[in-house]
Short mmCIF file of C-alpha atoms and ligand atoms in Angstrom, two decimals:
data_model
loop_
_atom_site.label_atom_id
_atom_site.label_comp_id
_atom_site.label_asym_id
_atom_site.label_seq_id
_atom_site.Cartn_x
_atom_site.Cartn_y
_atom_site.Cartn_z
CA UNK T 68 17.99 -34.72 -8.63
CA UNK T 69 20.31 -33.56 -10.94
CA UNK T 70 17.75 -33.03 -13.51
CA UNK T 71 16.64 -29.98 -11.25
CA UNK T 72 20.17 -28.98 -9.62
CA UNK T 73 21.70 -28.44 -12.78
CA UNK T 74 19.60 -25.85 -14.52
CA UNK T 75 19.66 -24.06 -11.27
CA UNK T 76 23.68 -24.31 -11.44
CA UNK T 77 23.56 -22.61 -14.86
CA UNK T 78 21.13 -20.14 -13.69
CA UNK T 79 23.52 -19.31 -10.74
CA UNK T 80 26.13 -19.15 -12.74
CA UNK T 81 24.84 -16.50 -15.09
CA UNK T 82 23.79 -14.26 -12.22
CA UNK T 83 27.19 -14.38 -10.88
CA UNK T 84 28.64 -13.22 -14.10
CA UNK T 85 25.84 -10.80 -14.73
CA UNK T 86 26.53 -9.32 -11.10
CA UNK T 87 30.47 -8.88 -11.57
CA UNK T 88 29.77 -7.63 -15.19
CA UNK T 89 27.41 -4.95 -13.69
CA UNK T 90 29.72 -4.07 -10.81
CA UNK T 91 32.76 -3.80 -13.61
CA UNK T 92 30.04 -1.39 -15.66
CA UNK T 93 29.82 0.98 -12.68
CA UNK T 94 33.32 2.30 -13.71
CA UNK T 95 33.31 1.70 -17.53
CA UNK T 96 29.49 3.07 -18.13
CA UNK T 97 26.39 1.71 -16.51
CA UNK T 98 25.07 1.63 -19.67
CA UNK T 99 27.35 -1.11 -20.80
CA UNK T 100 26.13 -3.37 -17.88
CA UNK T 101 25.32 -6.75 -19.44
CA UNK T 102 21.76 -6.87 -19.30
CA UNK T 103 21.27 -3.31 -20.06
CA UNK T 104 23.29 -3.23 -23.25
CA UNK T 105 21.52 -5.96 -24.41
CA UNK T 106 18.16 -4.38 -23.86
CA UNK T 107 19.18 -1.01 -25.39
CA UNK T 108 20.46 -2.46 -28.65
CA UNK T 109 17.32 -4.83 -28.48
CA UNK T 110 15.32 -1.57 -28.37
CA UNK T 111 16.95 0.05 -31.65
CA UNK T 112 16.84 -2.83 -33.73
CA UNK T 113 13.48 -3.57 -34.46
CA UNK T 114 11.76 -2.19 -37.58
CA UNK T 115 9.41 0.92 -37.29
CA UNK T 116 6.08 -1.26 -37.17
CA UNK T 117 7.16 -3.29 -34.45
CA UNK T 118 8.35 -0.67 -32.63
CA UNK T 119 5.29 1.43 -32.91
CA UNK T 120 3.23 -1.61 -31.96
CA UNK T 121 5.44 -2.36 -28.64
CA UNK T 122 5.07 1.53 -27.77
CA UNK T 123 1.21 1.40 -28.28
CA UNK T 124 0.83 -1.44 -26.52
CA UNK T 125 3.49 -1.03 -23.41
CA UNK T 126 3.42 2.85 -23.61
CA UNK T 127 6.49 3.93 -21.32
CA UNK T 128 6.60 0.62 -19.83
CA UNK T 129 8.25 -0.81 -23.04
CA UNK T 130 11.83 -0.64 -21.78
CA UNK T 131 11.13 -2.40 -18.61
CA UNK T 132 9.14 -5.00 -20.77
CA UNK T 133 12.48 -5.47 -23.08
CA UNK T 134 14.72 -5.86 -19.97
CA UNK T 135 12.25 -8.52 -18.66
CA UNK T 136 12.54 -10.33 -21.96
CA UNK T 137 16.41 -10.37 -21.92
CA UNK T 138 16.36 -11.42 -18.26
CA UNK T 139 13.93 -14.14 -19.24
CA UNK T 140 15.93 -15.37 -22.31
CA UNK T 141 19.14 -15.42 -20.24
CA UNK T 142 17.58 -17.44 -17.71
CA UNK T 143 16.41 -19.80 -20.24
CA UNK T 144 19.81 -20.24 -22.02
CA UNK T 145 21.74 -20.61 -18.60
CA UNK T 146 19.14 -23.47 -17.52
CA UNK T 147 19.83 -25.01 -20.33
CA UNK T 148 23.72 -24.63 -20.36
CA UNK T 149 23.58 -26.00 -16.91
CA UNK T 150 21.68 -28.98 -17.97
CA UNK T 151 23.89 -29.95 -20.73
CA UNK T 152 27.29 -29.23 -18.76
CA UNK T 153 27.34 -32.42 -16.94
CA UNK T 154 27.52 -34.67 -19.82
CA UNK T 155 29.18 -32.05 -21.96
CA UNK T 156 31.14 -29.87 -19.92
CA UNK T 157 32.62 -27.56 -22.86
CA UNK T 158 28.88 -27.16 -24.18
CA UNK T 159 27.67 -25.85 -21.32
CA UNK T 160 30.95 -23.32 -20.54
CA UNK T 161 31.02 -22.07 -24.07
CA UNK T 162 27.33 -21.42 -24.13
CA UNK T 163 27.95 -19.07 -20.98
CA UNK T 164 30.70 -17.51 -22.53
CA UNK T 165 28.76 -17.20 -25.93
CA UNK T 166 25.97 -15.11 -23.55
CA UNK T 167 28.61 -12.72 -22.70
CA UNK T 168 29.86 -12.25 -26.48
CA UNK T 169 26.33 -11.44 -27.10
CA UNK T 170 26.43 -8.56 -24.86
CA UNK T 171 29.76 -7.41 -26.04
CA UNK T 172 28.51 -7.60 -29.50
CA UNK T 173 25.53 -5.24 -28.44
CA UNK T 174 27.85 -2.95 -26.80
CA UNK T 175 29.91 -2.49 -29.89
CA UNK T 176 27.09 -1.65 -32.21
CA UNK T 177 26.06 1.12 -29.56
CA UNK T 178 26.43 4.55 -31.25
CA UNK T 179 28.76 5.65 -28.52
CA UNK T 180 32.18 4.17 -29.53
CA UNK T 181 34.40 3.17 -26.15
CA UNK T 182 36.65 0.49 -26.46
CA UNK T 183 35.77 -0.74 -23.26
CA UNK T 184 32.07 -0.94 -23.83
CA UNK T 185 32.13 -4.56 -24.39
CA UNK T 186 34.24 -5.10 -21.36
CA UNK T 187 31.50 -5.68 -18.78
CA UNK T 188 29.80 -8.54 -20.87
CA UNK T 189 33.29 -10.22 -21.75
CA UNK T 190 33.80 -10.32 -17.92
CA UNK T 191 30.11 -11.63 -17.37
CA UNK T 192 30.76 -14.45 -19.74
CA UNK T 193 34.29 -15.68 -18.34
CA UNK T 194 32.99 -15.53 -14.56
CA UNK T 195 29.67 -17.21 -15.65
CA UNK T 196 31.94 -20.08 -17.88
CA UNK T 197 34.11 -20.40 -14.64
CA UNK T 198 31.57 -20.63 -12.16
CA UNK T 199 29.31 -23.31 -13.92
CA UNK T 200 32.52 -25.27 -14.78
CA UNK T 201 33.73 -24.86 -10.96
CA UNK T 202 30.14 -25.91 -9.64
CA UNK T 203 29.77 -28.87 -12.19
CA UNK T 204 33.02 -30.38 -11.06
CA UNK T 205 32.44 -29.82 -7.34
CA UNK T 206 29.14 -31.75 -7.69
CA UNK T 207 31.24 -34.93 -9.79
CA UNK T 208 31.26 -38.02 -7.49
CA UNK T 209 34.61 -38.92 -6.33
CA UNK T 210 36.23 -42.04 -7.56
CA UNK T 211 35.01 -45.22 -6.12
CA UNK T 212 37.48 -46.14 -3.23
CA UNK T 213 38.84 -49.88 -2.37
CA UNK T 214 39.02 -50.54 1.22
CA UNK T 215 41.15 -53.32 2.44
CA UNK T 216 40.09 -54.12 5.75
CA UNK T 217 43.28 -54.45 7.81
CA UNK T 218 42.30 -56.69 10.72
CA UNK T 219 41.30 -59.43 8.44
CA UNK T 220 43.40 -59.56 5.36
CA UNK T 221 41.66 -62.71 4.17
CA UNK T 222 38.37 -60.75 3.77
CA UNK T 223 37.19 -59.36 0.51
CA UNK T 224 38.03 -55.65 -0.32
CA UNK T 225 35.38 -53.45 0.68
CA UNK T 226 34.48 -51.07 -2.43
CA UNK T 227 32.93 -47.62 -1.46
CA UNK T 228 30.58 -46.49 -4.00
CA UNK T 229 31.49 -43.12 -5.39
CA UNK T 230 29.78 -40.21 -3.55
CA UNK T 231 29.21 -36.59 -3.94
CA UNK T 232 31.15 -34.53 -1.49
CA UNK T 233 28.19 -32.34 -0.48
CA UNK T 234 30.13 -30.39 1.90
CA UNK T 235 32.37 -28.71 -0.48
CA UNK T 236 29.53 -28.57 -3.34
CA UNK T 237 27.06 -26.97 -0.63
CA UNK T 238 30.03 -24.41 0.21
CA UNK T 239 30.65 -23.76 -3.28
CA UNK T 240 27.28 -22.81 -4.13
CA UNK T 241 26.99 -20.75 -0.87
CA UNK T 242 30.04 -18.91 -1.68
CA UNK T 243 29.01 -17.90 -5.22
CA UNK T 244 25.51 -16.77 -4.04
CA UNK T 245 27.17 -14.77 -1.50
CA UNK T 246 29.49 -13.39 -4.00
CA UNK T 247 26.81 -12.55 -6.53
CA UNK T 248 24.60 -10.89 -4.09
CA UNK T 249 27.42 -8.57 -2.90
CA UNK T 250 28.40 -7.86 -6.35
CA UNK T 251 24.70 -7.12 -7.16
CA UNK T 252 24.31 -4.92 -4.24
CA UNK T 253 27.42 -2.96 -4.51
CA UNK T 254 26.87 -2.17 -8.10
CA UNK T 255 23.32 -0.82 -7.25
CA UNK T 256 24.70 1.20 -4.33
CA UNK T 257 27.58 2.76 -6.43
CA UNK T 258 25.10 3.40 -9.42
CA UNK T 259 22.75 5.39 -6.91
CA UNK T 260 25.81 7.25 -5.28
CA UNK T 261 26.66 8.21 -9.20
CA UNK T 262 28.34 11.43 -9.74
CA UNK T 263 25.51 13.10 -11.71
CA UNK T 264 23.19 13.22 -8.44
CA UNK T 265 25.66 14.96 -6.37
CA UNK T 266 26.48 16.91 -9.25
CA UNK T 267 22.88 17.90 -9.75
CA UNK T 268 22.28 18.81 -5.91
CA UNK T 269 25.14 21.01 -6.07
CA UNK T 270 24.16 22.98 -9.20
CA UNK T 271 23.27 26.51 -8.48
CA UNK T 272 21.23 27.97 -11.09
CA UNK T 273 21.58 31.42 -12.18
CA UNK T 274 18.46 33.93 -12.46
CA UNK T 275 16.87 34.97 -15.75
CA UNK T 276 17.78 38.45 -16.72
CA UNK T 277 13.66 39.41 -16.61
CA UNK T 278 12.32 36.63 -14.16
CA UNK T 279 8.67 36.01 -15.37
CA UNK T 280 5.96 36.82 -12.82
CA UNK T 281 4.99 33.90 -10.79
CA UNK T 282 2.26 31.73 -12.75
CA UNK T 283 -1.38 33.80 -12.23
CA UNK T 284 -4.39 31.97 -10.83
CA UNK T 285 -6.34 32.71 -13.81
CA UNK T 286 -4.52 30.11 -15.75
CA UNK T 287 -6.38 27.35 -14.02
CA UNK T 288 -9.85 26.60 -15.01
CA UNK T 289 -12.19 26.67 -11.86
CA UNK T 290 -13.10 23.27 -12.26
CA UNK T 291 -12.34 20.25 -9.90
CA UNK T 292 -10.11 17.64 -11.04
CA UNK T 293 -8.34 19.69 -13.64
CA UNK T 294 -4.50 19.07 -14.03
CA UNK T 295 -2.36 21.52 -13.01
CA UNK T 296 -1.06 24.24 -15.22
CA UNK T 297 2.40 23.71 -14.61
CA UNK T 298 3.24 19.82 -14.50
CA UNK T 299 5.31 18.90 -11.38
CA UNK T 300 8.55 17.63 -12.47
CA UNK T 301 7.89 14.37 -10.64
CA UNK T 302 4.79 14.04 -13.06
CA UNK T 303 6.05 15.38 -16.29
CA UNK T 304 6.11 12.70 -18.73
CA UNK T 305 9.40 10.76 -19.68
CA UNK T 306 10.21 9.59 -23.30
CA UNK T 307 13.69 8.32 -24.29
CA UNK T 308 15.54 5.39 -25.48
CA UNK T 309 17.88 5.09 -22.47
CA UNK T 310 17.45 2.02 -20.52
CA UNK T 311 20.25 3.50 -18.36
CA UNK T 312 19.53 7.35 -17.59
CA UNK T 313 22.64 9.00 -18.67
CA UNK T 314 24.83 10.17 -15.94
CA UNK T 315 26.97 13.45 -16.55
CA UNK T 316 28.49 15.86 -14.35
CA UNK T 317 28.09 19.51 -14.98
CA UNK T 318 31.81 19.89 -14.70
CA UNK T 319 32.23 17.42 -17.50
CA UNK T 320 29.87 18.60 -19.93
CA UNK T 321 30.67 20.07 -22.81
CA UNK T 322 28.42 21.32 -26.00
CA UNK T 323 30.12 21.57 -29.22
CA UNK T 324 28.51 23.19 -32.45
CA UNK T 325 29.98 21.99 -35.56
CA UNK T 326 29.67 20.80 -38.95
CA UNK T 327 28.87 23.26 -41.65
CA UNK T 328 29.87 26.17 -39.70
CA UNK T 329 32.33 28.79 -40.29
CA UNK T 330 34.23 28.03 -36.83
CA UNK T 331 33.26 25.19 -34.47
CA UNK T 332 32.38 26.21 -30.92
CA UNK T 333 32.54 24.47 -27.51
CA UNK T 334 31.41 25.50 -24.65
CA UNK T 335 31.56 24.29 -21.01
CA UNK T 336 28.78 24.21 -18.16
CA UNK T 337 30.21 27.24 -16.61
CA UNK T 338 30.36 29.39 -19.93
CA UNK T 339 26.80 28.34 -20.60
CA UNK T 340 25.75 29.58 -16.97
CA UNK T 341 27.36 32.97 -17.95
CA UNK T 342 25.18 33.56 -21.00
CA UNK T 343 22.00 35.58 -20.66
CA UNK T 344 19.34 33.26 -19.16
CA UNK T 345 15.80 33.45 -20.21
CA UNK T 346 12.60 32.02 -18.45
CA UNK T 347 9.78 30.72 -20.38
CA UNK T 348 6.77 28.54 -20.19
CA UNK T 349 6.51 25.91 -22.65
CA UNK T 350 4.38 23.06 -23.61
CA UNK T 351 6.39 20.19 -24.74
CA UNK T 352 4.51 16.94 -26.32
CA UNK T 353 5.69 13.86 -28.04
CA UNK T 354 4.41 12.93 -31.36
CA UNK T 355 3.57 9.65 -30.35
CA UNK T 356 1.16 11.10 -28.10
CA UNK T 357 -2.56 9.73 -29.06
CA UNK T 358 -5.33 11.81 -29.31
CA UNK T 359 -6.46 12.31 -25.57
CA UNK T 360 -3.26 11.01 -24.22
CA UNK T 361 -0.81 12.29 -21.97
CA UNK T 362 2.43 12.23 -23.31
CA UNK T 363 2.62 16.15 -22.89
CA UNK T 364 3.79 18.38 -20.07
CA UNK T 365 3.94 21.99 -19.46
CA UNK T 366 6.97 23.44 -17.49
CA UNK T 367 8.57 26.89 -16.83
CA UNK T 368 11.94 26.41 -18.10
CA UNK T 369 15.16 28.43 -17.65
CA UNK T 370 17.64 28.39 -19.99
CA UNK T 371 19.78 30.45 -22.87
CA UNK T 372 18.66 31.16 -26.32
CA UNK T 373 20.54 28.78 -28.76
CA UNK T 374 20.52 31.31 -31.73
CA UNK T 375 23.47 33.59 -30.61
CA UNK T 376 25.58 30.49 -30.30
CA UNK T 377 24.69 29.37 -33.84
CA UNK T 378 25.26 32.71 -34.81
CA UNK T 379 28.73 32.79 -33.41
CA UNK T 380 29.65 29.31 -35.02
CA UNK T 381 28.27 30.68 -38.55
CA UNK T 382 25.89 28.11 -40.08
CA UNK T 383 26.53 27.37 -43.92
CA UNK T 384 23.80 28.26 -46.19
CA UNK T 385 24.17 24.55 -47.33
CA UNK T 386 22.81 23.06 -44.21
CA UNK T 387 19.00 22.08 -43.87
CA UNK T 388 19.29 20.45 -40.56
CA UNK T 389 20.90 20.43 -37.05
CA UNK T 390 21.41 17.21 -35.99
CA UNK T 391 21.78 17.42 -32.37
CA UNK T 392 23.69 14.27 -30.14
CA UNK T 393 22.81 12.96 -26.57
CA UNK T 394 25.68 11.74 -24.53
CA UNK T 395 24.12 8.34 -25.04
CA UNK T 396 24.31 8.92 -28.83
CA UNK T 397 20.68 9.25 -29.53
CA UNK T 398 20.47 11.66 -32.71
CA UNK T 399 17.72 14.11 -33.22
CA UNK T 400 17.17 16.03 -36.66
CA UNK T 401 15.68 19.80 -36.46
CA UNK T 402 14.99 21.68 -39.70
CA UNK T 403 16.86 24.92 -39.63
CA UNK T 404 14.31 26.30 -41.88
CA UNK T 405 11.95 28.65 -39.35
CA UNK T 406 14.28 27.94 -36.25
CA UNK T 407 14.95 31.24 -35.60
CA UNK T 408 11.37 32.25 -34.95
CA UNK T 409 10.96 29.66 -32.35
CA UNK T 410 13.47 30.79 -30.08
CA UNK T 411 15.18 27.28 -29.29
CA UNK T 412 16.78 27.20 -26.17
CA UNK T 413 19.52 25.40 -24.15
CA UNK T 414 17.91 24.44 -20.97
CA UNK T 415 19.22 23.76 -17.48
CA UNK T 416 16.45 24.59 -15.06
CA UNK T 417 12.85 23.02 -15.15
CA UNK T 418 10.38 24.76 -12.69
CA UNK T 419 12.68 26.37 -10.52
CA UNK T 420 15.10 23.11 -10.06
CA UNK T 421 18.01 21.98 -11.92
CA UNK T 422 16.99 19.58 -14.90
CA UNK T 423 15.85 16.37 -13.26
CA UNK T 424 18.53 13.86 -14.28
CA UNK T 425 15.82 11.71 -16.36
CA UNK T 426 15.12 15.18 -18.43
CA UNK T 427 18.46 15.53 -19.43
CA UNK T 428 20.73 16.98 -16.81
CA UNK T 429 23.12 19.11 -16.94
CA UNK T 430 21.66 20.31 -20.23
CA UNK T 431 18.78 19.78 -22.84
CA UNK T 432 17.11 21.59 -25.84
CA UNK T 433 13.78 22.78 -25.78
CA UNK T 434 12.13 24.01 -29.05
CA UNK T 435 8.66 25.39 -28.88
CA UNK T 436 6.41 24.14 -31.24
CA UNK T 437 8.12 21.30 -32.62
CA UNK T 438 7.56 17.47 -31.45
CA UNK T 439 10.07 16.21 -28.56
CA UNK T 440 11.92 13.74 -31.20
CA UNK T 441 12.85 16.65 -33.43
CA UNK T 442 13.61 19.27 -30.85
CA UNK T 443 13.97 18.40 -27.30
CA UNK T 444 17.44 16.35 -27.03
CA UNK T 445 18.11 15.47 -23.57
CA UNK T 446 21.68 15.12 -22.14
CA UNK T 447 22.51 17.34 -25.36
CA UNK T 448 26.57 17.29 -26.17
CA UNK T 449 26.87 17.92 -29.97
CA UNK T 450 24.85 20.34 -32.40
CA UNK T 451 26.30 19.58 -35.83
CA UNK T 452 25.01 21.62 -38.93
CA UNK T 453 24.43 19.17 -41.79
CA UNK T 454 21.90 18.05 -44.08
CA UNK T 455 19.00 15.37 -43.98
CA UNK T 456 20.58 13.51 -47.12
CA UNK T 457 24.11 13.40 -45.22
CA UNK T 458 22.94 11.94 -42.07
CA UNK T 459 19.29 10.63 -40.74
CA UNK T 460 18.67 11.03 -37.43
CA UNK T 461 17.46 8.14 -35.00
CA UNK T 462 13.85 8.38 -35.71
CA UNK T 463 14.05 9.57 -39.09
CA UNK T 464 15.63 5.95 -40.30
CA UNK T 465 12.54 4.50 -38.46
CA UNK T 466 10.15 6.18 -40.83
CA UNK T 467 9.10 9.09 -38.76
CA UNK T 468 8.93 12.75 -40.08
CA UNK T 469 11.60 15.38 -40.31
CA UNK T 470 9.51 18.58 -40.00
CA UNK T 471 6.93 17.88 -37.68
CA UNK T 472 5.41 20.97 -35.89
CA UNK T 473 3.08 20.17 -32.98
CA UNK T 474 -0.35 19.96 -34.43
CA UNK T 475 -2.96 22.25 -32.69
CA UNK T 476 -5.21 19.79 -30.78
CA UNK T 477 -7.19 19.33 -27.64
CA UNK T 478 -8.05 16.94 -24.76
CA UNK T 479 -11.14 16.34 -22.24
CA UNK T 480 -9.62 15.70 -18.71
CA UNK T 481 -12.89 16.00 -16.54
CA UNK T 482 -15.37 14.51 -15.89
CA UNK T 483 -14.10 10.94 -15.74
CA UNK T 484 -16.22 8.07 -15.05
CA UNK T 485 -19.64 8.36 -13.68
CA UNK T 486 -21.27 11.49 -12.93
CA UNK T 487 -24.80 12.82 -11.07
CA UNK T 488 -27.32 14.37 -13.27
CA UNK T 489 -27.89 18.04 -13.19
CA UNK T 490 -25.14 20.83 -13.32
CA UNK T 491 -22.01 19.42 -14.32
CA UNK T 492 -18.49 20.81 -15.40
CA UNK T 493 -16.26 19.96 -18.34
CA UNK T 494 -12.82 20.77 -18.68
CA UNK T 495 -9.80 20.01 -20.16
CA UNK T 496 -6.76 21.36 -22.16
CA UNK T 497 -5.90 22.83 -25.71
CA UNK T 498 -2.90 23.74 -26.98
CA UNK T 499 -1.34 25.21 -30.58
CA UNK T 500 2.51 25.89 -29.89
CA UNK T 501 2.79 26.09 -33.74
CA UNK T 502 -0.19 28.17 -34.33
CA UNK T 503 0.16 31.47 -32.43
CA UNK T 504 -1.52 29.85 -29.14
CA UNK T 505 -5.14 28.95 -28.37
CA UNK T 506 -8.02 31.40 -29.74
CA UNK T 507 -11.11 29.22 -28.72
CA UNK T 508 -12.24 25.97 -27.65
CA UNK T 509 -15.66 24.54 -28.63
CA UNK T 510 -17.26 21.27 -27.52
CA UNK T 511 -19.94 19.17 -29.04
CA UNK T 512 -22.47 17.04 -27.22
CA UNK T 513 -24.37 14.12 -28.53
CA UNK T 514 -22.96 15.16 -32.25
CA UNK T 515 -25.07 18.75 -31.95
CA UNK T 516 -23.99 22.28 -32.56
CA UNK T 517 -20.36 22.89 -31.52
CA UNK T 518 -20.42 25.41 -28.50
CA UNK T 519 -17.81 27.84 -27.31
CA UNK T 520 -16.53 26.60 -24.05
CA UNK T 521 -14.88 29.05 -21.40
CA UNK T 522 -10.85 29.74 -21.45
CA UNK T 523 -8.94 30.24 -18.66
CA UNK T 524 -5.97 32.78 -19.26
CA UNK T 525 -3.15 32.23 -21.81
CA UNK T 526 0.25 32.72 -20.30
CA UNK T 527 2.06 32.03 -23.31
CA UNK T 528 1.10 31.24 -27.07
CA UNK T 529 3.47 28.15 -26.65
CA UNK T 530 2.06 27.05 -23.52
CA UNK T 531 -1.28 25.05 -23.51
CA UNK T 532 -4.45 26.61 -22.04
CA UNK T 533 -7.28 25.50 -20.06
CA UNK T 534 -11.17 25.42 -20.86
CA UNK T 535 -14.19 24.55 -19.15
CA UNK T 536 -18.08 24.41 -19.83
CA UNK T 537 -21.06 24.35 -17.86
CA UNK T 538 -23.28 21.78 -18.72
CA UNK T 539 -26.70 20.75 -17.52
CA UNK T 540 -26.60 16.65 -18.11
CA UNK T 541 -29.61 14.52 -18.37
CA UNK T 542 -29.32 11.04 -17.16
CA UNK T 543 -27.76 8.50 -19.93
CA UNK T 544 -24.87 7.88 -22.12
CA UNK T 545 -23.58 11.13 -23.78
CA UNK T 546 -20.83 11.70 -26.19
CA UNK T 547 -18.72 14.69 -25.72
CA UNK T 548 -15.87 15.78 -28.28
CA UNK T 549 -13.87 18.84 -28.31
CA UNK T 550 -11.92 20.91 -30.69
CA UNK T 551 -9.08 23.97 -30.38
CA UNK T 552 -9.12 26.80 -32.80
CA UNK T 553 -5.63 28.36 -33.08
CA UNK T 554 -4.62 31.80 -32.89
CA UNK T 555 -4.44 32.34 -36.85
CA UNK T 556 -8.40 31.05 -36.55
CA UNK T 557 -7.59 27.56 -38.20
CA UNK T 558 -9.87 24.94 -36.33
CA UNK T 559 -8.27 21.54 -35.29
CA UNK T 560 -8.90 18.95 -37.97
CA UNK T 561 -11.53 16.13 -37.09
CA UNK T 562 -9.65 13.85 -39.71
CA UNK T 563 -8.51 10.70 -37.93
CA UNK T 564 -4.77 9.55 -38.47
CA UNK T 565 -2.32 7.59 -36.37
CA UNK T 566 0.64 8.98 -34.50
CA UNK T 567 3.45 8.01 -37.22
CA UNK T 568 4.71 9.91 -39.21
CA UNK T 569 4.16 13.57 -37.92
CA UNK T 570 1.47 13.24 -35.14
CA UNK T 571 -2.14 11.81 -34.48
CA UNK T 572 -5.28 14.19 -35.44
CA UNK T 573 -8.67 13.38 -34.65
CA UNK T 574 -10.99 14.88 -31.57
CA UNK T 575 -11.07 13.81 -28.64
CA UNK T 576 -14.40 12.10 -28.13
CA UNK T 577 -15.63 10.74 -24.59
CA UNK T 578 -18.57 8.99 -23.52
CA UNK T 579 -19.88 10.29 -20.36
CA UNK T 580 -22.38 8.18 -18.13
CA UNK T 581 -24.90 10.19 -16.23
CA UNK T 582 -27.05 8.52 -13.61
N1 LIG U 731 18.81 11.81 -25.41
C1 LIG U 731 17.77 11.71 -25.76
N2 LIG U 731 16.62 12.89 -25.98
C2 LIG U 731 15.41 12.61 -26.08
C3 LIG U 731 14.47 11.58 -26.50
C4 LIG U 731 15.78 10.45 -26.36
O1 LIG U 731 15.33 9.34 -26.77
N3 LIG U 731 16.97 10.53 -26.26
N4 LIG U 731 13.54 11.41 -26.82
C5 LIG U 731 12.75 12.51 -27.22
C6 LIG U 731 11.34 12.80 -27.25
S1 LIG U 731 10.58 11.63 -28.29
C7 LIG U 731 10.56 13.29 -26.43
S2 LIG U 731 9.01 13.32 -26.71
C8 LIG U 731 11.12 14.29 -25.56
C9 LIG U 731 10.39 13.92 -24.06
O2 LIG U 731 11.10 14.68 -23.12
P1 LIG U 731 10.93 14.42 -21.58
O3 LIG U 731 11.42 13.07 -21.11
O4 LIG U 731 11.55 15.36 -20.62
O5 LIG U 731 9.34 14.68 -20.94
O6 LIG U 731 12.61 14.23 -25.30
C10 LIG U 731 13.08 13.92 -26.47
N5 LIG U 731 14.60 14.05 -26.17
MO1 LIG U 732 8.65 12.03 -28.48
#
C-alpha cells in the first residue's frame, strides 16, 4: 500500500508547492511561475540544431511540448522523493526543495533581471518540502501502547499494535488537495483578470492622418477556398519564445531609444498616440516558414513611422544594428543599412483593433521586407543603437543570419485533396516584400512549360498578392509547381534550401489527384 501511496504523496506535495508558487507569481510576474520559468529557460538553452529539429517537428506546439516535459519530469522526481521519504525523510524533503531551487536558478538566468524572480520557485520548494514532511509524518504509525486491564490485575498486559491514525491522515491529504486546488484556481482566475486585458479593451486608437480606403474586392482571387487577403487576427500565425504572454498595461509602457545616439529618447504610450499615424497593408513572415508553409500573414497595421524618432535620438555613424528588446528580454537585431527605405513602424493597431496581446500589445515593431526575427519585436520597450560585434541578438547567437530580407516566394493554396476531372481552378499566394512586389506568377504542370497565372490586384508591394489559373484536369496524378517574379523581374529560385540561416528557397510543388 505504502509503495503506492508514498509516491502519490510526493506528487501531491509538488502540486501544492507549484500551486502556491504560481499564485505568488501572479504578483511577482506570471513568467516566473515555477513550471513556466523552467520551460522558458529550457526553450532558450538547447543548441541551434536541437531547436531547429524541435521547431520542424512540433511547429508552434513546441512550447506546449516543453511545458509537458517539465511537468512529467517534476511528477517523476516528486514521486521518487515521496517514495524515499518514508525511510529517509530528509532526502525526500531536500529533493522537493531542490526542485524549487531548479526553478529559482531558471528564473535567475532569464534575461530580465528582477530580484524577486526566484521567489515563486523558492516558495514552491518550501511548501512542497513542508507538505511532504507533514503527510509522511501523519501517516506514520503511532507508538505501540500497552494496556493493563484494570478489572483483572493478574491478567497479562494487552499490547495494542501500532496503527496509522487514518482519520488525521485523510484530513491532512484532503486539506492539502483543497488548498492546492484553490491556489491553482485563484492563480488562473487572477491571471485571466490580468491588467493588460483591461488595458487593451480600454485602448482608443487614433485614426491615421490619411486612412487607407477599404480593401478592394479585386485583391481576392475569384476562386473558392482561397485564404482571405487580410488574415483575421484570430487566424494570424503566432511565433515567439514567450511561454507566458507578456502582460503590459499601456499606461506602464515606455520605449527608450538609446545606445550609440546623440541624445536618448524615451516616450510613453500617450506620447506615441499623439504622433502622426499611418495605416499600411504589410505581410509579415517567419524565417522558419518552410516552402508552402503558413507562418505568414497579412494585416492592415496602424502605427507611427520609427524613422523620425530615430532621427530625434540621432544615431551615430558607428552603429550598424538596432537591437530592440521586448519586455520579456527577447532581443532582435535589425540592420541599420537600408532601414529608412523600408518605412519601419511602431505599431499599435492590427486590422482595426488594438494589437492583440499575443501579437505585442501595446506596441510592436513591423518592418516591411524583413523576416520577423530581425524586425517584428512584440512588446517592444527598448531600441538600442549598437554594433553586431558588441551585442549579438537572441537568434544571432543561435546560428541565424543578421541580415535577412524576405525572399520572393509563392504558395499553392487550392485545390487541396482530390478533385474531379474537367475545369479546375488553381490558386494561391505570392509575395516579394523585398522585391518591389509581385509582377508575375507562373505555374508548371507535370514538368511542362511555365505558364502565366492570372493575378489579383496588388494592394501594396509589401503585401502578398493572390494568383489563380484555369486548368483542364485529366484523371490521374499531376504535379503542380508555382514560382513568382518580383517587381524587378527577378524570378524566384528553384534551388532547395532549408530555413536556417536566412529563409527557405525552392518551389512549392504539390501532387494533385484528379478522379
Ligand atoms: N518579443 C518577441 N517578439 C517577437 C518574437 C519573439 O520571440 N519575442 N518573435 C519574432 C518572430 S521570429 C516572428 S516571425 C514574429 C511573429 O509575429 P506574430 O506572432 O505577430 O505573427 O514576431 C517576432 N517578434
Ligand atoms: Mo520568425
